[in-house]
Short mmCIF file of N, CA and C in Angstrom, two decimals:
data_model
loop_
_atom_site.label_atom_id
_atom_site.label_comp_id
_atom_site.label_asym_id
_atom_site.label_seq_id
_atom_site.Cartn_x
_atom_site.Cartn_y
_atom_site.Cartn_z
N UNK J 737 -36.60 -108.29 -33.98
CA UNK J 737 -36.13 -109.32 -33.81
C UNK J 737 -36.26 -110.51 -34.73
N UNK J 738 -34.73 -110.47 -35.18
CA UNK J 738 -35.08 -111.47 -36.24
C UNK J 738 -34.96 -112.75 -35.68
N UNK J 739 -35.79 -113.91 -36.16
CA UNK J 739 -35.63 -114.82 -36.08
C UNK J 739 -35.85 -115.97 -37.08
N UNK J 740 -35.27 -117.21 -37.54
CA UNK J 740 -34.93 -118.08 -38.26
C UNK J 740 -34.95 -119.29 -37.96
N UNK J 741 -35.81 -120.12 -39.26
CA UNK J 741 -35.73 -121.81 -38.55
C UNK J 741 -34.33 -122.20 -39.03
N UNK J 742 -34.02 -123.45 -38.10
CA UNK J 742 -32.44 -123.97 -38.68
C UNK J 742 -32.37 -125.59 -38.58
N UNK J 743 -31.31 -125.59 -38.91
CA UNK J 743 -31.20 -127.07 -38.94
C UNK J 743 -31.14 -127.99 -37.41
N UNK J 744 -31.41 -127.12 -36.37
CA UNK J 744 -31.11 -127.53 -34.94
C UNK J 744 -32.67 -128.21 -34.28
N UNK J 745 -32.11 -129.03 -33.55
CA UNK J 745 -33.27 -129.43 -32.80
C UNK J 745 -33.28 -129.06 -31.21
N UNK J 746 -34.35 -128.50 -30.65
CA UNK J 746 -34.23 -127.97 -29.29
C UNK J 746 -34.82 -128.69 -28.56
N UNK J 747 -34.07 -129.30 -27.89
CA UNK J 747 -34.08 -130.20 -26.76
C UNK J 747 -34.21 -129.20 -25.27
N UNK J 748 -35.58 -130.05 -24.67
CA UNK J 748 -36.25 -129.44 -23.24
C UNK J 748 -36.95 -130.27 -22.53
N UNK J 749 -36.24 -130.94 -21.41
CA UNK J 749 -36.82 -131.46 -20.84
C UNK J 749 -37.64 -132.86 -21.36
N UNK J 750 -36.51 -133.60 -22.12
CA UNK J 750 -36.63 -134.81 -23.02
C UNK J 750 -37.59 -134.42 -24.32
N UNK J 751 -38.27 -133.51 -24.05
CA UNK J 751 -38.32 -133.53 -25.18
C UNK J 751 -38.29 -132.98 -26.40
N UNK J 752 -38.18 -133.00 -28.07
CA UNK J 752 -36.93 -132.73 -29.22
C UNK J 752 -37.71 -131.97 -29.79
N UNK J 753 -37.74 -130.93 -29.76
CA UNK J 753 -38.50 -129.18 -30.97
C UNK J 753 -37.83 -129.76 -32.12
N UNK J 754 -38.00 -129.91 -33.36
CA UNK J 754 -37.43 -130.26 -34.90
C UNK J 754 -37.93 -129.00 -35.49
N UNK J 755 -38.28 -128.62 -35.43
CA UNK J 755 -38.96 -126.84 -36.22
C UNK J 755 -39.02 -125.98 -35.02
N UNK J 756 -37.94 -125.11 -34.92
CA UNK J 756 -37.94 -124.40 -33.61
C UNK J 756 -37.19 -123.19 -34.41
N UNK J 757 -37.12 -121.73 -33.53
CA UNK J 757 -36.98 -120.88 -33.67
C UNK J 757 -35.26 -121.02 -33.32
N UNK J 758 -34.52 -120.04 -33.84
CA UNK J 758 -33.55 -119.71 -33.11
C UNK J 758 -33.19 -118.27 -33.67
N UNK J 759 -32.44 -117.76 -32.31
CA UNK J 759 -32.46 -116.20 -32.76
C UNK J 759 -30.80 -115.74 -32.41
N UNK J 760 -29.88 -116.08 -33.66
CA UNK J 760 -28.91 -115.37 -33.97
C UNK J 760 -28.10 -114.67 -34.50
N UNK J 761 -26.81 -114.35 -34.83
CA UNK J 761 -25.88 -113.08 -35.41
C UNK J 761 -24.80 -114.06 -36.12
N UNK J 762 -24.52 -113.40 -36.99
CA UNK J 762 -23.47 -113.34 -37.10
C UNK J 762 -22.21 -112.24 -37.35
N UNK J 763 -21.17 -112.90 -37.31
CA UNK J 763 -19.95 -112.66 -37.20
C UNK J 763 -19.69 -111.79 -38.15
N UNK J 764 -18.64 -110.73 -38.42
CA UNK J 764 -18.11 -110.70 -40.01
C UNK J 764 -16.97 -111.35 -40.24
N UNK J 765 -16.61 -112.36 -39.78
CA UNK J 765 -15.49 -113.38 -40.30
C UNK J 765 -16.17 -114.71 -40.66
N UNK J 766 -17.95 -114.64 -40.29
CA UNK J 766 -18.62 -115.44 -41.17
C UNK J 766 -19.27 -115.05 -42.51
N UNK J 767 -19.01 -113.84 -42.41
CA UNK J 767 -19.46 -113.50 -43.42
C UNK J 767 -18.85 -112.85 -44.13
N UNK J 768 -17.42 -113.20 -43.82
CA UNK J 768 -16.16 -112.97 -44.77
C UNK J 768 -15.65 -114.87 -45.55
N UNK J 769 -16.46 -115.65 -44.37
CA UNK J 769 -15.89 -116.93 -44.77
C UNK J 769 -16.90 -116.96 -45.92
N UNK J 770 -18.45 -116.57 -45.61
CA UNK J 770 -19.60 -117.35 -46.87
C UNK J 770 -18.62 -116.54 -48.01
N UNK J 771 -18.37 -115.51 -48.27
CA UNK J 771 -17.79 -114.56 -49.70
C UNK J 771 -16.15 -115.42 -50.23
N UNK J 772 -15.40 -115.88 -48.92
CA UNK J 772 -14.12 -116.75 -49.96
C UNK J 772 -14.06 -117.59 -50.39
N UNK J 773 -14.40 -119.13 -49.30
CA UNK J 773 -14.66 -119.90 -49.06
C UNK J 773 -14.62 -120.87 -50.47
N UNK J 774 -14.19 -121.56 -50.92
CA UNK J 774 -14.29 -122.66 -51.89
C UNK J 774 -16.41 -123.46 -51.21
N UNK J 775 -16.71 -123.97 -52.03
CA UNK J 775 -17.91 -124.30 -51.54
C UNK J 775 -19.22 -123.30 -50.97
N UNK J 776 -18.75 -122.62 -51.03
CA UNK J 776 -19.62 -120.83 -50.51
C UNK J 776 -19.68 -120.53 -51.94
N UNK J 777 -18.76 -119.04 -51.83
CA UNK J 777 -20.00 -118.19 -52.99
C UNK J 777 -18.65 -117.61 -53.74
N UNK J 778 -17.09 -118.21 -52.88
CA UNK J 778 -15.52 -118.79 -54.16
C UNK J 778 -14.81 -117.22 -54.25
N UNK J 779 -15.40 -116.59 -54.00
CA UNK J 779 -14.34 -114.95 -54.13
C UNK J 779 -13.66 -115.11 -53.66
N UNK J 780 -12.16 -115.35 -53.52
CA UNK J 780 -10.98 -114.95 -52.93
C UNK J 780 -10.04 -114.64 -53.95
N UNK J 781 -10.08 -115.25 -55.18
CA UNK J 781 -9.39 -114.76 -56.26
C UNK J 781 -10.08 -113.62 -57.03
N UNK J 782 -11.32 -113.23 -57.03
CA UNK J 782 -11.97 -111.81 -57.79
C UNK J 782 -11.23 -110.72 -56.61
N UNK J 783 -12.05 -111.04 -55.17
CA UNK J 783 -11.21 -110.22 -54.24
C UNK J 783 -10.10 -109.65 -54.10
N UNK J 784 -9.62 -110.64 -54.05
CA UNK J 784 -7.70 -110.45 -54.49
C UNK J 784 -7.52 -109.14 -55.34
N UNK J 785 -7.75 -109.95 -56.77
CA UNK J 785 -7.10 -108.94 -57.78
C UNK J 785 -8.00 -107.69 -57.90
N UNK J 786 -9.08 -107.43 -57.15
CA UNK J 786 -9.91 -106.02 -56.67
C UNK J 786 -9.14 -104.87 -56.21
N UNK J 787 -8.22 -105.85 -54.65
CA UNK J 787 -7.73 -104.81 -53.82
C UNK J 787 -6.50 -104.90 -53.81
N UNK J 788 -5.95 -105.77 -55.57
CA UNK J 788 -4.74 -105.25 -56.04
C UNK J 788 -3.56 -105.91 -55.07
N UNK J 789 -3.83 -107.52 -55.25
CA UNK J 789 -3.48 -108.67 -54.09
C UNK J 789 -2.78 -109.51 -55.83
N UNK J 790 -2.09 -109.95 -55.53
CA UNK J 790 -1.79 -110.99 -56.36
C UNK J 790 -1.97 -112.73 -56.28
N UNK J 791 -2.75 -113.09 -56.25
CA UNK J 791 -3.43 -114.14 -55.93
C UNK J 791 -2.67 -115.62 -56.38
N UNK J 792 -1.66 -115.26 -56.87
CA UNK J 792 -0.43 -116.65 -57.16
C UNK J 792 0.60 -116.38 -56.45
N UNK J 793 0.96 -115.49 -56.00
CA UNK J 793 1.95 -115.19 -55.05
C UNK J 793 1.92 -115.69 -53.33
N UNK J 794 2.42 -116.82 -53.24
CA UNK J 794 2.14 -117.55 -51.88
C UNK J 794 3.28 -116.73 -50.88
N UNK J 795 4.05 -116.49 -51.39
CA UNK J 795 4.99 -115.78 -50.51
C UNK J 795 4.46 -114.48 -49.75
N UNK J 796 3.64 -113.71 -49.99
CA UNK J 796 2.73 -112.56 -50.04
C UNK J 796 1.79 -113.21 -49.01
N UNK J 797 0.96 -114.23 -48.70
CA UNK J 797 0.42 -114.36 -47.47
C UNK J 797 -1.34 -114.20 -48.33
N UNK J 798 -1.17 -113.46 -49.57
CA UNK J 798 -2.39 -113.64 -50.24
C UNK J 798 -4.03 -113.61 -49.82
N UNK J 799 -4.01 -115.26 -49.59
CA UNK J 799 -5.05 -115.82 -48.64
C UNK J 799 -5.29 -114.62 -47.13
N UNK J 800 -4.70 -114.72 -46.65
CA UNK J 800 -4.57 -114.07 -45.36
C UNK J 800 -5.32 -112.29 -45.49
N UNK J 801 -4.55 -111.73 -46.08
CA UNK J 801 -4.24 -110.30 -46.44
C UNK J 801 -5.83 -110.13 -47.09
N UNK J 802 -6.73 -110.93 -48.13
CA UNK J 802 -7.87 -110.94 -48.50
C UNK J 802 -8.63 -110.92 -47.39
N UNK J 803 -8.57 -112.50 -46.68
CA UNK J 803 -9.43 -112.61 -45.34
C UNK J 803 -9.80 -110.98 -44.64
N UNK J 804 -9.14 -110.13 -43.93
CA UNK J 804 -8.46 -109.69 -43.49
C UNK J 804 -8.52 -108.05 -44.11
N UNK J 805 -9.24 -107.86 -45.29
CA UNK J 805 -9.01 -106.99 -45.78
C UNK J 805 -10.66 -106.71 -45.85
N UNK J 806 -11.47 -108.18 -46.71
CA UNK J 806 -12.70 -108.58 -46.21
C UNK J 806 -13.24 -108.54 -45.07
N UNK J 807 -12.60 -108.88 -44.27
CA UNK J 807 -13.36 -108.59 -42.75
C UNK J 807 -13.74 -107.38 -42.15
N UNK J 808 -12.57 -106.42 -42.92
CA UNK J 808 -12.24 -105.03 -43.10
C UNK J 808 -13.59 -104.37 -43.25
N UNK J 809 -13.65 -104.94 -44.72
CA UNK J 809 -14.89 -104.19 -45.69
C UNK J 809 -16.36 -104.38 -44.82
N UNK J 810 -16.79 -105.81 -44.35
CA UNK J 810 -17.52 -106.00 -44.02
C UNK J 810 -18.01 -104.79 -42.91
N UNK J 811 -17.14 -105.26 -41.51
CA UNK J 811 -17.40 -103.84 -40.38
C UNK J 811 -17.48 -102.75 -41.28
N UNK J 812 -16.89 -101.94 -42.08
CA UNK J 812 -16.82 -100.97 -42.28
C UNK J 812 -18.41 -100.80 -43.56
N UNK J 813 -18.60 -101.86 -43.69
CA UNK J 813 -19.80 -101.08 -44.82
C UNK J 813 -21.56 -101.24 -43.87
N UNK J 814 -21.07 -102.56 -42.62
CA UNK J 814 -22.03 -102.66 -41.60
C UNK J 814 -22.52 -101.54 -40.71
N UNK J 815 -21.45 -100.67 -40.14
CA UNK J 815 -21.49 -99.44 -39.56
C UNK J 815 -21.43 -98.12 -40.38
N UNK J 816 -20.84 -98.38 -41.55
CA UNK J 816 -21.60 -97.18 -42.26
C UNK J 816 -22.81 -97.50 -42.83
N UNK J 817 -23.47 -97.70 -42.49
CA UNK J 817 -25.10 -97.56 -42.97
C UNK J 817 -25.81 -97.72 -41.78
N UNK J 818 -25.07 -97.74 -40.43
CA UNK J 818 -25.52 -97.51 -38.98
C UNK J 818 -26.41 -98.93 -38.57
N UNK J 819 -25.59 -99.89 -38.75
CA UNK J 819 -26.07 -101.26 -38.50
C UNK J 819 -25.27 -101.93 -37.28
N UNK J 820 -25.33 -102.71 -36.72
CA UNK J 820 -24.53 -103.30 -35.53
C UNK J 820 -24.03 -104.49 -36.40
N UNK J 821 -22.81 -104.72 -35.73
CA UNK J 821 -22.61 -106.48 -36.17
C UNK J 821 -20.91 -106.45 -35.35
N UNK J 822 -20.72 -108.03 -34.65
CA UNK J 822 -20.48 -107.86 -34.22
C UNK J 822 -18.64 -108.59 -34.99
N UNK J 823 -17.38 -108.30 -34.18
CA UNK J 823 -16.24 -108.31 -34.51
C UNK J 823 -15.69 -109.52 -33.46
N UNK J 824 -15.02 -110.05 -34.45
CA UNK J 824 -14.60 -111.59 -33.64
C UNK J 824 -13.55 -111.39 -32.63
N UNK J 825 -12.73 -109.75 -32.62
CA UNK J 825 -11.54 -109.75 -31.32
C UNK J 825 -12.96 -109.58 -30.54
N UNK J 826 -14.06 -108.78 -30.24
CA UNK J 826 -15.17 -108.76 -29.48
C UNK J 826 -15.42 -109.85 -28.85
N UNK J 827 -16.08 -110.73 -29.91
CA UNK J 827 -16.65 -111.95 -29.63
C UNK J 827 -15.69 -112.69 -28.87
N UNK J 828 -14.85 -113.09 -29.16
CA UNK J 828 -13.87 -113.94 -28.50
C UNK J 828 -13.89 -113.44 -27.06
N UNK J 829 -13.43 -112.52 -26.69
CA UNK J 829 -13.27 -111.65 -25.87
C UNK J 829 -14.49 -112.30 -24.63
N UNK J 830 -15.86 -111.98 -25.06
CA UNK J 830 -17.21 -111.59 -24.43
C UNK J 830 -17.15 -113.18 -23.89
N UNK J 831 -16.46 -113.91 -25.05
CA UNK J 831 -17.09 -115.31 -24.75
C UNK J 831 -15.88 -115.65 -23.34
N UNK J 832 -14.57 -115.76 -23.23
CA UNK J 832 -13.74 -115.25 -22.26
C UNK J 832 -14.06 -114.66 -21.06
N UNK J 833 -14.30 -114.17 -21.54
CA UNK J 833 -15.25 -112.93 -19.79
C UNK J 833 -16.42 -113.97 -19.32
N UNK J 834 -17.17 -114.42 -20.14
CA UNK J 834 -18.17 -115.49 -19.84
C UNK J 834 -18.12 -116.75 -19.14
N UNK J 835 -17.07 -117.59 -19.85
CA UNK J 835 -16.21 -118.39 -19.19
C UNK J 835 -15.63 -118.25 -18.45
N UNK J 836 -14.99 -117.40 -17.92
CA UNK J 836 -14.63 -116.91 -17.04
C UNK J 836 -14.79 -117.19 -15.76
N UNK J 837 -16.00 -116.57 -15.84
CA UNK J 837 -17.46 -116.05 -14.62
C UNK J 837 -17.71 -117.09 -14.31
N UNK J 838 -18.19 -118.09 -15.64
CA UNK J 838 -18.76 -119.27 -15.09
C UNK J 838 -18.20 -120.04 -14.06
N UNK J 839 -16.45 -120.01 -14.14
CA UNK J 839 -15.62 -121.02 -13.55
C UNK J 839 -15.18 -120.61 -12.36
N UNK J 840 -15.64 -119.55 -12.13
CA UNK J 840 -15.57 -118.64 -10.78
C UNK J 840 -16.23 -119.08 -9.53
N UNK J 841 -17.38 -119.06 -10.64
CA UNK J 841 -18.68 -119.62 -9.85
C UNK J 841 -18.69 -121.42 -10.14
N UNK J 842 -17.53 -122.03 -10.37
CA UNK J 842 -18.03 -123.39 -9.93
C UNK J 842 -18.89 -124.34 -11.25
N UNK J 843 -19.26 -123.46 -12.27
CA UNK J 843 -19.99 -124.17 -13.37
C UNK J 843 -18.60 -124.23 -14.72
N UNK J 844 -18.91 -124.99 -15.28
CA UNK J 844 -18.35 -124.96 -16.57
C UNK J 844 -19.19 -125.26 -17.85
N UNK J 845 -18.49 -124.57 -18.77
CA UNK J 845 -19.44 -123.68 -19.94
C UNK J 845 -18.73 -124.77 -20.85
N UNK J 846 -19.83 -125.79 -21.55
CA UNK J 846 -19.22 -126.46 -22.71
C UNK J 846 -19.35 -125.46 -24.22
N UNK J 847 -17.79 -125.83 -24.55
CA UNK J 847 -17.57 -124.76 -25.96
C UNK J 847 -16.70 -125.97 -26.88
N UNK J 848 -17.30 -125.29 -28.42
CA UNK J 848 -16.37 -126.00 -28.84
C UNK J 848 -15.05 -124.84 -29.64
N UNK J 849 -14.06 -125.88 -29.36
CA UNK J 849 -12.96 -124.38 -29.49
C UNK J 849 -13.19 -124.25 -31.32
N UNK J 850 -13.63 -124.74 -32.19
CA UNK J 850 -13.01 -124.63 -33.46
C UNK J 850 -14.25 -123.12 -33.64
N UNK J 851 -15.63 -123.05 -32.53
CA UNK J 851 -16.39 -121.96 -32.82
C UNK J 851 -16.47 -121.43 -32.18
N UNK J 852 -15.65 -121.26 -31.39
CA UNK J 852 -15.26 -120.41 -30.67
C UNK J 852 -14.18 -119.62 -30.68
N UNK J 853 -12.94 -120.09 -31.23
CA UNK J 853 -11.55 -119.68 -31.95
C UNK J 853 -11.90 -118.81 -32.99
N UNK J 854 -11.45 -118.05 -33.39
CA UNK J 854 -12.04 -117.15 -34.88
C UNK J 854 -11.18 -117.38 -35.82
N UNK J 855 -11.39 -117.53 -37.59
CA UNK J 855 -10.98 -118.05 -38.07
C UNK J 855 -9.66 -117.18 -38.28
N UNK J 856 -10.08 -115.89 -37.93
CA UNK J 856 -8.78 -114.79 -38.66
C UNK J 856 -8.17 -114.32 -37.19
N UNK J 857 -7.07 -114.64 -37.53
CA UNK J 857 -5.95 -114.29 -36.28
C UNK J 857 -6.19 -114.77 -34.83
N UNK J 858 -6.93 -115.83 -34.80
CA UNK J 858 -7.38 -116.77 -33.58
C UNK J 858 -6.25 -116.58 -33.10
N UNK J 859 -4.75 -116.95 -33.19
CA UNK J 859 -3.48 -117.46 -32.38
C UNK J 859 -2.91 -116.06 -31.58
N UNK J 860 -3.36 -114.91 -32.20
CA UNK J 860 -3.06 -113.59 -31.72
C UNK J 860 -3.72 -112.95 -30.38
N UNK J 861 -4.86 -114.22 -29.77
CA UNK J 861 -5.96 -113.42 -28.79
C UNK J 861 -5.60 -114.75 -27.78
N UNK J 862 -5.94 -114.11 -26.75
CA UNK J 862 -5.90 -114.97 -25.44
C UNK J 862 -6.54 -116.36 -25.35
N UNK J 863 -7.82 -115.97 -26.38
CA UNK J 863 -8.79 -117.65 -26.17
C UNK J 863 -8.28 -118.43 -27.09
N UNK J 864 -6.82 -118.44 -27.72
CA UNK J 864 -6.66 -119.72 -28.48
C UNK J 864 -5.76 -120.52 -27.72
N UNK J 865 -5.17 -120.23 -26.36
CA UNK J 865 -5.02 -121.11 -25.31
C UNK J 865 -5.72 -121.78 -24.18
N UNK J 866 -6.93 -120.67 -24.50
CA UNK J 866 -7.74 -121.32 -23.39
C UNK J 866 -8.39 -123.02 -23.28
N UNK J 867 -8.46 -122.83 -22.25
CA UNK J 867 -9.20 -124.75 -21.89
C UNK J 867 -10.30 -124.57 -22.22
N UNK J 868 -10.93 -125.46 -23.15
CA UNK J 868 -13.00 -125.41 -23.39
C UNK J 868 -12.67 -127.15 -23.22
N UNK J 869 -13.88 -127.71 -23.33
CA UNK J 869 -14.56 -128.63 -22.92
C UNK J 869 -15.68 -128.76 -23.72
N UNK J 870 -15.85 -129.39 -24.72
CA UNK J 870 -17.47 -129.68 -25.30
C UNK J 870 -17.93 -131.05 -24.95
N UNK J 871 -19.51 -130.62 -24.66
CA UNK J 871 -19.60 -131.64 -23.72
C UNK J 871 -21.77 -130.96 -23.62
N UNK J 872 -22.81 -131.97 -23.83
CA UNK J 872 -24.07 -131.22 -23.74
C UNK J 872 -24.80 -131.48 -22.48
N UNK J 873 -25.59 -130.03 -22.60
CA UNK J 873 -26.18 -129.85 -21.52
C UNK J 873 -27.45 -129.54 -21.74
N UNK J 874 -28.92 -130.01 -21.07
CA UNK J 874 -29.93 -129.25 -21.53
C UNK J 874 -30.35 -128.32 -20.32
N UNK J 875 -31.16 -127.84 -21.27
CA UNK J 875 -31.95 -127.47 -22.70
C UNK J 875 -31.05 -127.47 -23.51
N UNK J 876 -30.98 -127.61 -24.80
CA UNK J 876 -30.08 -127.25 -25.76
C UNK J 876 -30.80 -127.63 -27.44
N UNK J 877 -29.76 -126.72 -27.96
CA UNK J 877 -29.67 -126.76 -29.32
C UNK J 877 -28.51 -127.34 -29.86
N UNK J 878 -28.95 -128.77 -30.76
CA UNK J 878 -27.83 -129.57 -31.22
C UNK J 878 -28.65 -130.15 -32.60
N UNK J 879 -27.75 -130.25 -33.41
CA UNK J 879 -27.58 -130.76 -34.90
C UNK J 879 -29.10 -131.52 -35.53
N UNK J 880 -29.19 -131.44 -36.38
CA UNK J 880 -30.03 -132.35 -36.94
C UNK J 880 -30.21 -132.55 -38.84
N UNK J 881 -29.88 -133.10 -39.19
CA UNK J 881 -29.96 -133.44 -40.37
C UNK J 881 -31.10 -132.39 -40.82
N UNK J 882 -30.30 -131.86 -42.24
CA UNK J 882 -31.02 -130.69 -43.22
C UNK J 882 -32.02 -131.22 -43.80
N UNK J 883 -32.93 -130.31 -43.76
CA UNK J 883 -34.78 -131.07 -44.55
C UNK J 883 -33.54 -131.19 -46.22
N UNK J 884 -33.18 -130.40 -46.92
CA UNK J 884 -32.67 -130.48 -48.32
C UNK J 884 -31.71 -131.85 -48.33
N UNK J 885 -31.02 -132.23 -47.37
CA UNK J 885 -30.41 -133.39 -47.64
C UNK J 885 -31.35 -134.42 -47.46
N UNK J 886 -32.25 -134.93 -46.73
CA UNK J 886 -33.60 -135.44 -46.23
C UNK J 886 -34.08 -136.05 -47.79
N UNK J 887 -34.51 -135.14 -48.71
CA UNK J 887 -35.54 -134.89 -49.53
C UNK J 887 -34.85 -136.11 -50.47
N UNK J 888 -33.34 -136.13 -50.63
CA UNK J 888 -33.11 -137.06 -51.80
C UNK J 888 -33.35 -138.58 -51.27
N UNK J 889 -33.92 -138.77 -49.84
CA UNK J 889 -34.39 -140.04 -49.40
C UNK J 889 -36.04 -140.62 -49.81
N UNK J 890 -36.31 -138.89 -49.65
CA UNK J 890 -37.76 -138.78 -49.69
C UNK J 890 -38.49 -139.99 -51.01
N UNK J 891 -37.79 -140.46 -52.03
CA UNK J 891 -38.41 -141.51 -53.22
C UNK J 891 -38.33 -142.48 -52.57
N UNK J 892 -37.70 -143.12 -51.82
CA UNK J 892 -37.02 -144.03 -51.43
C UNK J 892 -38.24 -145.03 -50.65
N UNK J 893 -38.55 -146.44 -50.66
CA UNK J 893 -39.75 -146.90 -49.63
C UNK J 893 -38.76 -147.33 -48.33
N UNK J 894 -39.67 -147.51 -47.23
CA UNK J 894 -38.82 -148.27 -45.90
C UNK J 894 -38.19 -149.52 -46.77
N UNK J 895 -38.68 -150.02 -47.02
CA UNK J 895 -38.50 -151.49 -47.53
C UNK J 895 -37.40 -151.71 -48.20
N UNK J 896 -36.83 -150.35 -48.88
CA UNK J 896 -35.70 -150.30 -49.88
C UNK J 896 -34.43 -150.31 -48.29
N UNK J 897 -34.47 -149.77 -48.00
CA UNK J 897 -33.53 -149.68 -46.52
C UNK J 897 -33.39 -150.44 -45.69
N UNK J 898 -34.10 -151.32 -46.07
CA UNK J 898 -33.66 -152.56 -44.67
C UNK J 898 -33.13 -154.06 -45.48
N UNK J 899 -31.37 -154.24 -45.05
CA UNK J 899 -31.13 -155.29 -46.07
C UNK J 899 -31.76 -156.82 -45.15
N UNK J 900 -32.10 -157.36 -45.75
CA UNK J 900 -32.67 -158.40 -45.30
C UNK J 900 -31.74 -160.01 -45.61
N UNK J 901 -30.74 -159.70 -45.83
CA UNK J 901 -29.86 -161.28 -46.28
C UNK J 901 -28.88 -161.42 -45.17
N UNK J 902 -29.12 -160.49 -43.72
CA UNK J 902 -28.36 -160.94 -42.38
C UNK J 902 -27.05 -159.95 -43.22
N UNK J 903 -27.03 -159.64 -43.84
CA UNK J 903 -25.43 -158.94 -43.71
C UNK J 903 -24.82 -158.33 -42.63
N UNK J 904 -26.11 -157.50 -42.11
CA UNK J 904 -26.20 -156.80 -41.13
C UNK J 904 -26.11 -157.10 -39.57
N UNK J 905 -26.02 -158.26 -39.47
CA UNK J 905 -26.03 -159.05 -38.14
C UNK J 905 -24.93 -159.03 -37.40
N UNK J 906 -24.50 -159.01 -36.13
CA UNK J 906 -23.09 -158.51 -35.60
C UNK J 906 -22.86 -160.06 -34.89
N UNK J 907 -21.19 -160.27 -35.05
CA UNK J 907 -21.09 -161.40 -34.61
C UNK J 907 -19.87 -161.18 -33.47
N UNK J 908 -20.11 -161.71 -32.66
CA UNK J 908 -19.13 -161.51 -31.16
C UNK J 908 -18.69 -162.76 -31.07
N UNK J 909 -17.44 -162.58 -30.55
CA UNK J 909 -16.87 -163.64 -30.21
C UNK J 909 -16.55 -163.66 -28.58
#
């Protein structure tokens, strides 16, 4: 049972818990994104060359090929070593089945399309055209500012953040 602290706030009964455990899992495409995206590990071109794909040939859809092969490699490595991992095809099918069950029972399931539709091959799956609405219900996990980004402000005094010139006053006509 892996549990870790996140940058989520858990809201239950009107109370907010800002340091709460979260138990989740990574799909293979999230690990792939960590490996290949700029701002993360940014290894797309390195992987392309390693698997014999020319990263200068835009007509070859080299980025899609690298993402696809990296997805396959992540799944293979987990399964080879006896670990389980959910793939994007299975995850989208599971969510779609869950959402349709909820709708049959007269309930709506909040969903953020960009989180549910896989980054790899999304348009080829039934979830692509599935109607979703993002809204909040409680209890809920919600984003909060990351502690590391708040540290930049830790040296400021509260008085430094208050504009006493009056320029923050709202003017209504």
